[in-house]
CSV table of C-alpha atoms in Angstrom, one decimal:
chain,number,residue,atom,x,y,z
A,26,UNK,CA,-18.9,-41.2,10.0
A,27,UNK,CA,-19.1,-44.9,8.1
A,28,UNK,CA,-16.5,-46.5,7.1
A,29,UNK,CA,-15.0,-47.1,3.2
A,30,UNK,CA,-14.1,-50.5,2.0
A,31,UNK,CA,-12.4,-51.7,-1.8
A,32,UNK,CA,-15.2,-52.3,-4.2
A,33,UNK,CA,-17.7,-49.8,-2.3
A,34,UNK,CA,-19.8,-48.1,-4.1
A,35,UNK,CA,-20.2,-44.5,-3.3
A,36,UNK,CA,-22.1,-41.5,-3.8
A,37,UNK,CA,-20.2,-38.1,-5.1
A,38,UNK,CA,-21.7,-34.5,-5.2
A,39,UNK,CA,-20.2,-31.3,-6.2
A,40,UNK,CA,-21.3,-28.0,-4.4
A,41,UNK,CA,-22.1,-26.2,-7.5
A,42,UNK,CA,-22.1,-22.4,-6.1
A,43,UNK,CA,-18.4,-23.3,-4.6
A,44,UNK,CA,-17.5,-24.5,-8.1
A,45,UNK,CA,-18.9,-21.3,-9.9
A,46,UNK,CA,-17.3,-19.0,-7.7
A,47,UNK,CA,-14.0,-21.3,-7.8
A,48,UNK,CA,-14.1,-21.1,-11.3
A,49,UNK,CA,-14.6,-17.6,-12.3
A,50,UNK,CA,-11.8,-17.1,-9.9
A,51,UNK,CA,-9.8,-19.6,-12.0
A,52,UNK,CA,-10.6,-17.8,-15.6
A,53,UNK,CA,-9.6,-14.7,-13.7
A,54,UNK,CA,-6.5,-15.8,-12.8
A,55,UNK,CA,-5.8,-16.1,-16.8
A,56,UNK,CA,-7.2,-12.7,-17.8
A,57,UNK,CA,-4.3,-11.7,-14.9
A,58,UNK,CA,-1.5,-13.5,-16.5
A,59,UNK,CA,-2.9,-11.9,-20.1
A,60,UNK,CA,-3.3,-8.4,-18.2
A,61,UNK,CA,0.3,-8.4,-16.3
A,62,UNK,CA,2.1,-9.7,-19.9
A,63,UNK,CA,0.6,-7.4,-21.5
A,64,UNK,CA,1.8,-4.5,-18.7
A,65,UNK,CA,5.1,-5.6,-18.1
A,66,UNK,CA,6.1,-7.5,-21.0
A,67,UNK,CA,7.9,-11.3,-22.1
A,68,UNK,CA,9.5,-11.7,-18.8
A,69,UNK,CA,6.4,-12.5,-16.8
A,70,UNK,CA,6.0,-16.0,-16.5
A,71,UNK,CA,3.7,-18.3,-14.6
A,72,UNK,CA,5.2,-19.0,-11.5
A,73,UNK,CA,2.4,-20.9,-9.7
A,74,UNK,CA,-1.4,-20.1,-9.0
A,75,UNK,CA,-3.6,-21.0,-6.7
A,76,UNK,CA,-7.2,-20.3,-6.8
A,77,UNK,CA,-10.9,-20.9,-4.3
A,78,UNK,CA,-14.1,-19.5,-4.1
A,79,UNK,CA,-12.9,-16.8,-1.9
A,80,UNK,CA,-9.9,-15.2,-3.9
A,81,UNK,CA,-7.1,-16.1,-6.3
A,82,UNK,CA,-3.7,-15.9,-6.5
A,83,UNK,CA,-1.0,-15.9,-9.2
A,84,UNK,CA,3.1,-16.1,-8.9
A,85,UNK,CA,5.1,-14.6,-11.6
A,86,UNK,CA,8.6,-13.8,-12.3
A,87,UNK,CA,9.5,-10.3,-12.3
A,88,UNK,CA,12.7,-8.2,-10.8
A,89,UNK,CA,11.0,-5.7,-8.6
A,90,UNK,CA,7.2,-4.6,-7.3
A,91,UNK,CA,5.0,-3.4,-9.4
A,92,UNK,CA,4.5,0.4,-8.7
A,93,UNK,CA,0.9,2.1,-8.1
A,94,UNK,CA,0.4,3.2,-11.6
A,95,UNK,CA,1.3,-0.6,-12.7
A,96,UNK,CA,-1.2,-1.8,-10.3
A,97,UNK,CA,-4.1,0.3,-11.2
A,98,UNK,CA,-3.0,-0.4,-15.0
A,99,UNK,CA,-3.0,-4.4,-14.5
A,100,UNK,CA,-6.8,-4.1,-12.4
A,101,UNK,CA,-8.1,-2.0,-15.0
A,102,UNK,CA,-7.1,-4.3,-18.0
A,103,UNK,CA,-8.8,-7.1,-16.2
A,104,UNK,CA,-11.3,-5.2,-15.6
A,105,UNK,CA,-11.8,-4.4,-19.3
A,106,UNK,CA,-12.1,-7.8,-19.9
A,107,UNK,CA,-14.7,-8.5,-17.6
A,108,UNK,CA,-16.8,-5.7,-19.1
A,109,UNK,CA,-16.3,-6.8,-22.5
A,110,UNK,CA,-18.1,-10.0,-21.1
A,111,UNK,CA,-17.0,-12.4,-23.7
A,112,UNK,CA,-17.1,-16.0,-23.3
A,113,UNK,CA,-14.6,-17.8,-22.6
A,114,UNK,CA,-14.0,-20.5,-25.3
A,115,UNK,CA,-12.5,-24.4,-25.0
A,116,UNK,CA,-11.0,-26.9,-27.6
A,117,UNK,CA,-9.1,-29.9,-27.4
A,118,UNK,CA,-5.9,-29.2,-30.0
A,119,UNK,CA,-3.1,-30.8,-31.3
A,120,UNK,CA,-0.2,-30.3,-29.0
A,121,UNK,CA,2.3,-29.1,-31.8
A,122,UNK,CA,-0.4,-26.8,-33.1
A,123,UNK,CA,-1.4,-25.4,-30.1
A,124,UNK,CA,2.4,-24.5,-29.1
A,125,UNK,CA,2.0,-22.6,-32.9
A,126,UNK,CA,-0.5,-19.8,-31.5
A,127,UNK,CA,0.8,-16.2,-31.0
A,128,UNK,CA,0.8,-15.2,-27.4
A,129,UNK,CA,-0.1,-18.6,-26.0
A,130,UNK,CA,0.6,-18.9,-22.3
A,131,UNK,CA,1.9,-21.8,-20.7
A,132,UNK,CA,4.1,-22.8,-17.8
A,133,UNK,CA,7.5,-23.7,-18.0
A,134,UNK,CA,8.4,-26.9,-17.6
A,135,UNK,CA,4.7,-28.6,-17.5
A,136,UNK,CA,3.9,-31.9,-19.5
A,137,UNK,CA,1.0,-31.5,-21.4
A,138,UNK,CA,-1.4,-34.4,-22.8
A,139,UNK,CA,-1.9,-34.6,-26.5
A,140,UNK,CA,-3.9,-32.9,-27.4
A,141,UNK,CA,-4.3,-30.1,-25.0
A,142,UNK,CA,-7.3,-28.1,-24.0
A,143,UNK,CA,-6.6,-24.4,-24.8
A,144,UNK,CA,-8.9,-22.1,-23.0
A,145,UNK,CA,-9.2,-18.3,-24.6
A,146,UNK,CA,-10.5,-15.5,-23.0
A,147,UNK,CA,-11.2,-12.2,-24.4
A,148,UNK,CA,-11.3,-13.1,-28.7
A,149,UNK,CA,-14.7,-11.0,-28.7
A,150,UNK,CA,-16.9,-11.8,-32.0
A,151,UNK,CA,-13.3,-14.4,-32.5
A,152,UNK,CA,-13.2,-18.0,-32.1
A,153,UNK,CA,-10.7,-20.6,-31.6
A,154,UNK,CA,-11.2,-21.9,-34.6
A,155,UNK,CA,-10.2,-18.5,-35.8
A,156,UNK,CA,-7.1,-18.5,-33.9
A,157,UNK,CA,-6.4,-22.3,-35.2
A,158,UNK,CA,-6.7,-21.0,-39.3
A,159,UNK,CA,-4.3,-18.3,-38.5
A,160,UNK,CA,-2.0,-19.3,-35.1
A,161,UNK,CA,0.5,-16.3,-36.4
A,162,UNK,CA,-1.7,-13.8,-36.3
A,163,UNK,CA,-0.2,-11.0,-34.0
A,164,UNK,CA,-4.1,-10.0,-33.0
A,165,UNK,CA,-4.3,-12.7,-31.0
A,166,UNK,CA,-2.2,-11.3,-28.2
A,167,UNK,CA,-5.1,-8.9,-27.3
A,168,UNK,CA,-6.9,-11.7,-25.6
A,169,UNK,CA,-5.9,-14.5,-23.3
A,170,UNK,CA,-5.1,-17.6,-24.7
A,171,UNK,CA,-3.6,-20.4,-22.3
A,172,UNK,CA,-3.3,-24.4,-21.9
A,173,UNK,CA,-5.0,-25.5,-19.7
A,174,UNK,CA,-7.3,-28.5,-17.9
A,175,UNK,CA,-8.9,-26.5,-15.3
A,176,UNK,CA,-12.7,-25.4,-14.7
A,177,UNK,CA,-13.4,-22.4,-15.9
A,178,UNK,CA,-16.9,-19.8,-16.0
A,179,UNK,CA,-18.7,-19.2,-19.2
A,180,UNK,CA,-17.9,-15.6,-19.5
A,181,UNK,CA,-15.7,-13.1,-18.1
A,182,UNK,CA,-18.2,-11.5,-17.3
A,183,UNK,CA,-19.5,-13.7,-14.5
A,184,UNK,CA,-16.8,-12.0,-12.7
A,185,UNK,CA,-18.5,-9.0,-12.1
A,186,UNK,CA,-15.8,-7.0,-10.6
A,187,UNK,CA,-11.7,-7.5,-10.2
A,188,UNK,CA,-9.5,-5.9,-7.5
A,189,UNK,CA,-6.2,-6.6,-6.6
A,190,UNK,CA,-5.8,-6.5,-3.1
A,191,UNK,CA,-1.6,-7.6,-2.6
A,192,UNK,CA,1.4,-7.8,-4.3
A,193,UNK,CA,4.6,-9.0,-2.7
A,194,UNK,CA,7.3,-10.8,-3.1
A,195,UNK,CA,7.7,-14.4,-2.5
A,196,UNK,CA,11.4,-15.4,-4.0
A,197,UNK,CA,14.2,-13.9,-6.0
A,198,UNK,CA,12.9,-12.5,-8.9
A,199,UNK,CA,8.9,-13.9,-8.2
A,200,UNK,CA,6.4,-11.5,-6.9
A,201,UNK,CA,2.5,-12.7,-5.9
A,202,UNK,CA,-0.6,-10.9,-6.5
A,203,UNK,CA,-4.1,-11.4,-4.5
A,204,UNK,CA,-7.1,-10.4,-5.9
A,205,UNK,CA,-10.8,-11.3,-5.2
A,206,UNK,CA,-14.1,-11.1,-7.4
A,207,UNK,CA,-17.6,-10.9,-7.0
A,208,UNK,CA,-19.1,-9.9,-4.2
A,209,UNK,CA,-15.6,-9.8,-2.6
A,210,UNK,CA,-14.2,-7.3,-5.0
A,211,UNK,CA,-17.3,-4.6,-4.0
A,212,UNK,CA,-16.7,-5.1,-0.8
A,213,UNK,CA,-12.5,-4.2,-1.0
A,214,UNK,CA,-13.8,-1.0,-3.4
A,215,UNK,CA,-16.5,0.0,-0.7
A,216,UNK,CA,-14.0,-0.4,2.0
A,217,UNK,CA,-11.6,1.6,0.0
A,218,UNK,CA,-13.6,4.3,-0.6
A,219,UNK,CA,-15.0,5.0,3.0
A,220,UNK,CA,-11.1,4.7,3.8
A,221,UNK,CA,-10.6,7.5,1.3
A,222,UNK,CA,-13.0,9.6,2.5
A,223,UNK,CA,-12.1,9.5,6.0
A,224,UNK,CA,-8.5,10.4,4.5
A,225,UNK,CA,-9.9,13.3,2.7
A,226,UNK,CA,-11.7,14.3,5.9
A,227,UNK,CA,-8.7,14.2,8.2
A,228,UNK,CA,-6.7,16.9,5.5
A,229,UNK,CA,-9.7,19.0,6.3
A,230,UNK,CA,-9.3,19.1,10.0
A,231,UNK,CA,-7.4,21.8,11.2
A,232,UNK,CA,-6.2,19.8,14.0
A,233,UNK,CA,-6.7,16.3,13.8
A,234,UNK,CA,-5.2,14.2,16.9
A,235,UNK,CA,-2.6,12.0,17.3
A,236,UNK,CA,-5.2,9.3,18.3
A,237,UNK,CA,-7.4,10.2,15.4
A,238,UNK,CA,-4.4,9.5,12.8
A,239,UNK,CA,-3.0,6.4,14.7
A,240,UNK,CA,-6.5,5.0,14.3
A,241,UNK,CA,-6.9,5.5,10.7
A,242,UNK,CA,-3.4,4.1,10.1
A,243,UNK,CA,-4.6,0.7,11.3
A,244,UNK,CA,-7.8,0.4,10.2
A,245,UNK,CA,-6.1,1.0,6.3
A,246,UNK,CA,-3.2,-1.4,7.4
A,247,UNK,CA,-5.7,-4.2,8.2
A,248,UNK,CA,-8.0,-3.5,5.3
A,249,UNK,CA,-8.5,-5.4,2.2
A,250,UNK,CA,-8.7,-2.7,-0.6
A,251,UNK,CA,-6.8,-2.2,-3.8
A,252,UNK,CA,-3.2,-2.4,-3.1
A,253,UNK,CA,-3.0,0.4,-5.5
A,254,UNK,CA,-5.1,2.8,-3.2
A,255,UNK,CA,-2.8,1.7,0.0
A,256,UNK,CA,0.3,3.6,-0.9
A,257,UNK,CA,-2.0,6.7,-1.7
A,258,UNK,CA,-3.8,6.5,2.0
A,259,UNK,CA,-0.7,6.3,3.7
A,260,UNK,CA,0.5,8.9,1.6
A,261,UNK,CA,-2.2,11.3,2.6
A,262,UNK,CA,-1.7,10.3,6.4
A,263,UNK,CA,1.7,11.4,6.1
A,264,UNK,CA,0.9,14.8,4.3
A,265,UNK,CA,-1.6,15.5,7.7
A,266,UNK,CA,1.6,14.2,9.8
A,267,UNK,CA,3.9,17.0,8.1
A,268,UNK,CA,1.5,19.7,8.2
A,269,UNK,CA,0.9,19.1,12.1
A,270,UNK,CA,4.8,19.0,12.3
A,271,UNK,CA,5.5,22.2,10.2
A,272,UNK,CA,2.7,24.2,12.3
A,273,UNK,CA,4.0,23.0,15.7
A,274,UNK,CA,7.3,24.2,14.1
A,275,UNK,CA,5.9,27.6,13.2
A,276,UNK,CA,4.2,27.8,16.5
A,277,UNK,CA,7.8,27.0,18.5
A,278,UNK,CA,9.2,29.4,15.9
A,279,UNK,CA,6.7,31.9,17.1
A,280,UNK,CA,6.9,31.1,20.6
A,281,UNK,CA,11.1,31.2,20.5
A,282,UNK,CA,11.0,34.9,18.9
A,283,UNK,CA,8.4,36.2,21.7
A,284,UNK,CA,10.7,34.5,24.4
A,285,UNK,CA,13.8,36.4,22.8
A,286,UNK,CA,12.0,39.8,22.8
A,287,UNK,CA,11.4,39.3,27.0
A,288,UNK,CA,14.6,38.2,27.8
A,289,UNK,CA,16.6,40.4,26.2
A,290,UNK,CA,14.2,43.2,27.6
A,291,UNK,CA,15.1,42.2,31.2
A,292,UNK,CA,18.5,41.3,30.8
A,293,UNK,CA,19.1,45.1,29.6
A,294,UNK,CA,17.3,46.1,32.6
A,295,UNK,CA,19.0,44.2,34.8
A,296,UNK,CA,22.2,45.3,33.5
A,297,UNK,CA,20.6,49.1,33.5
A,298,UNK,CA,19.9,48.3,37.6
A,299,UNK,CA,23.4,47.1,37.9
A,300,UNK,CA,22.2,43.5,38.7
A,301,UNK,CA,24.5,40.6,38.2
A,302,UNK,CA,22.5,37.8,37.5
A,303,UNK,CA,18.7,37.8,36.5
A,304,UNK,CA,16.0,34.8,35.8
A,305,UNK,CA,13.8,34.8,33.1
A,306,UNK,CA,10.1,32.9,32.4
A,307,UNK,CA,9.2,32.1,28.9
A,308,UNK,CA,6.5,31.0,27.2
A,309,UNK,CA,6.4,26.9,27.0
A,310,UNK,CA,7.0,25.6,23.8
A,311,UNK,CA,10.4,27.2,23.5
A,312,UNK,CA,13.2,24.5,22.7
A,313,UNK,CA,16.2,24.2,24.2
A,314,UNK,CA,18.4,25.3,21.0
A,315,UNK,CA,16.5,28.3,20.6
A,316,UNK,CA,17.4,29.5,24.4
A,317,UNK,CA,20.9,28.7,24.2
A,318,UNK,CA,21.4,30.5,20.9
A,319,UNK,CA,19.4,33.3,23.2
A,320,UNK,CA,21.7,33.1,26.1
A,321,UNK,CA,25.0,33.6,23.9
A,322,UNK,CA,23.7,37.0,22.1
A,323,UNK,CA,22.6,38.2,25.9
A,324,UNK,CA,26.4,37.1,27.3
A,325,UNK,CA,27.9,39.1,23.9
A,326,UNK,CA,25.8,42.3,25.4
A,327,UNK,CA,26.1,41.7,28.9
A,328,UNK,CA,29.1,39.2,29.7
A,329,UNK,CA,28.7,40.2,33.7
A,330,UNK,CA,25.4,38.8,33.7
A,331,UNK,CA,24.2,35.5,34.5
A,332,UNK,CA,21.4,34.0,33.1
A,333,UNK,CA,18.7,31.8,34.2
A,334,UNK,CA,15.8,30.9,31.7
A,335,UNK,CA,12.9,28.9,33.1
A,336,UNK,CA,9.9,27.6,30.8
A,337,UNK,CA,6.9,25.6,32.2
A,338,UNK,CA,4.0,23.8,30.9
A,339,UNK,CA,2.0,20.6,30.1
A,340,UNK,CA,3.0,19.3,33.7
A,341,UNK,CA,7.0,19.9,32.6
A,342,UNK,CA,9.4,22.4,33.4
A,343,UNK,CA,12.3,23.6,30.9
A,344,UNK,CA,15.5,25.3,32.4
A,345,UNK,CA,18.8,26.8,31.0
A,346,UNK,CA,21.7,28.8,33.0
A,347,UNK,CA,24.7,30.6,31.5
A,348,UNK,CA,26.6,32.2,34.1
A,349,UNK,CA,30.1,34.3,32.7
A,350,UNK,CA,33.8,32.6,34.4
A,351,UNK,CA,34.4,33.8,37.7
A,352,UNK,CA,30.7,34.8,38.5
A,353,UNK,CA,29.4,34.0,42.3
A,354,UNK,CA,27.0,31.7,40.7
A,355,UNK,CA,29.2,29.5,38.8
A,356,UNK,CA,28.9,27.1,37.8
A,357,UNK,CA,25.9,27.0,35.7
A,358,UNK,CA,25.5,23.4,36.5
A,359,UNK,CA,25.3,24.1,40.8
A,360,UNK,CA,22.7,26.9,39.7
A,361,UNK,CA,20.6,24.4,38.0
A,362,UNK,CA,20.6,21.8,40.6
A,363,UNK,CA,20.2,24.2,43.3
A,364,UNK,CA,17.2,25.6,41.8
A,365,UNK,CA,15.4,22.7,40.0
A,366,UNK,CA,16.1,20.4,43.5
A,367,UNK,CA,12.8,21.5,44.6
A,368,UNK,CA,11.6,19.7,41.9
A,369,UNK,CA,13.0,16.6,42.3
């Protein structure tokens, strides 16, 4: 509404909570820089970062994604940090002496003023000052020292909590990791673990359905959790998958061995009767290669006799015909259709 002239005179205000939350994410986003140098070493660099009251997000360059264990080592040394709760210290330095300190961060490529602010985070009972009497001092890489103009919290502690919620990759060589804070980053961890414990309840089931796992494999796909913890949900999903798969297996198994013991019982008493041909039900469940592996060791006892092997079940019939050269019923294919046209 209004309008805005030259020479007006206006009125600014700045929502404090957004700035608080905005910049606890910010001083996060350095204790992430420190925390992935630290993990993967000298090649991470700042690739860009972005930052609200809601979440951040920092670019860095690296060859390939971070695995689970890297993950769950880079969260918990930021979350070290924000435990240690130390504040996080400011001062405006020399250019050329700041570029001095051991482990100072800073992004490629950036012109910075003279002199520069250089934020620290992590120095414990340390100062800046400290750092400034003694820049060498290989110490200093324990804590996260950076250049930077930005607004920043007073502590790390004001965090609170730290979860990593993505990590992808955005170019060649750059990967991007998502985290929240806050109230944000209990929220991912309760999430997380009511997602874990419905995995660990699922393993339990002896049977779980199909529907059951299909609806547990979107609700983790949608959630935002630790991207660490991801991997190990799907991974327990897919050890319920392969048991289900191994004991329908056993069960076909099962069901393929009962089938062999009744057809080969009336085959050899068809053969005893002096029959020519002979059909056979089975028990459903019994798949095709099973039968025809079936059907050859009855033709090597009986090659007179022709074979028809009908299984039915779950609304679907199953049927297989051997019938020896030269046999009234041959082909096997015209005893098939003629007895599955019923059927349709």
């Amino acid at each position: 509404e209004g309008s805005i002239r030259v020479s007006a005179s206006v009125e600014s205000k700045v929502d404090a909570e957004n700035r608080r939350r905005n910049a606890i994410n910010h001083s996060m986003t350095h204790a992430l820089n420190w925390a992935l140098w630290t993990k993967l070493g000298d090649g991470v660099a700042q690739r860009g970062s972005d930052n609200d009251a809601e979440r951040l997000r920092f670019d860095f360059s690296h060859g390939k994604a971070l695995t689970t264990d890297e993950l769950e080592e880079v969260e918990a040394l930021v979350n070290g940090v924000i435990e240690k709760n130390d504040p996080v210290q400011r001062a405006l330095v020399p250019l050329d002496e700041a570029m001095q300190i051991e482990s100072l961060r800073a992004v490629f490529g950036e012109n910075y003023p003279d002199p520069v602010r250089v934020v620290a985070v992590g120095l414990g009972e340390d100062t800046l000052d400290d750092v400034r009497a003694d820049p060498s001092n290989a110490k200093w890489r324990a804590a996260s020292i950076e250049l930077c103009g930005g607004t920043h919290s007073l502590a790390s502690g004001d965090a609170q909590r730290f979860v990593i919620t993505r990590e992808e990759a955005v170019a060649k060589g750059v990967r991007r990791v998502e985290a929240v804070t806050n109230g944000k980053a209990a929220e991912a961890a309760r999430v997380g673990d009511e997602l874990l414990a419905a995995c660990q309840t699922l393993e339990k089931e002896e049977a779980p359905s199909q529907e059951q796992q299909k609806e547990l494999r979107a609700r983790i796909d949608a959630a935002t959790c630790s991207a660490a913890l991801k991997p190990k949900l799907r991974a327990s999903l897919e050890a319920v998958a392969k048991r289900l798969a191994a004991k329908e297996k056993a069960k076909g198994a099962a069901a393929a061995g009962a089938a062999a013991e009744v057809v080969v019982e009336k085959c050899d008493e068809a053969a005893a009767a002096g029959h020519t041909s002979v059909v056979v039900e089975v028990p459903a469940g019994v798949d095709g290669k099973s039968v025809g592996k079936l059907a050859k060791k009855i033709h090597k006892a009986h090659p007179d006799l022709a074979l028809f092997v009908v299984a039915g079940g779950g609304g679907k019939v199953g049927a297989f015909a051997a019938v020896p050269d030269g046999h009234a019923l041959a082909p096997a294919g015209a005893w098939l259709n003629a007895a599955l046209e019923p059927l349709g």
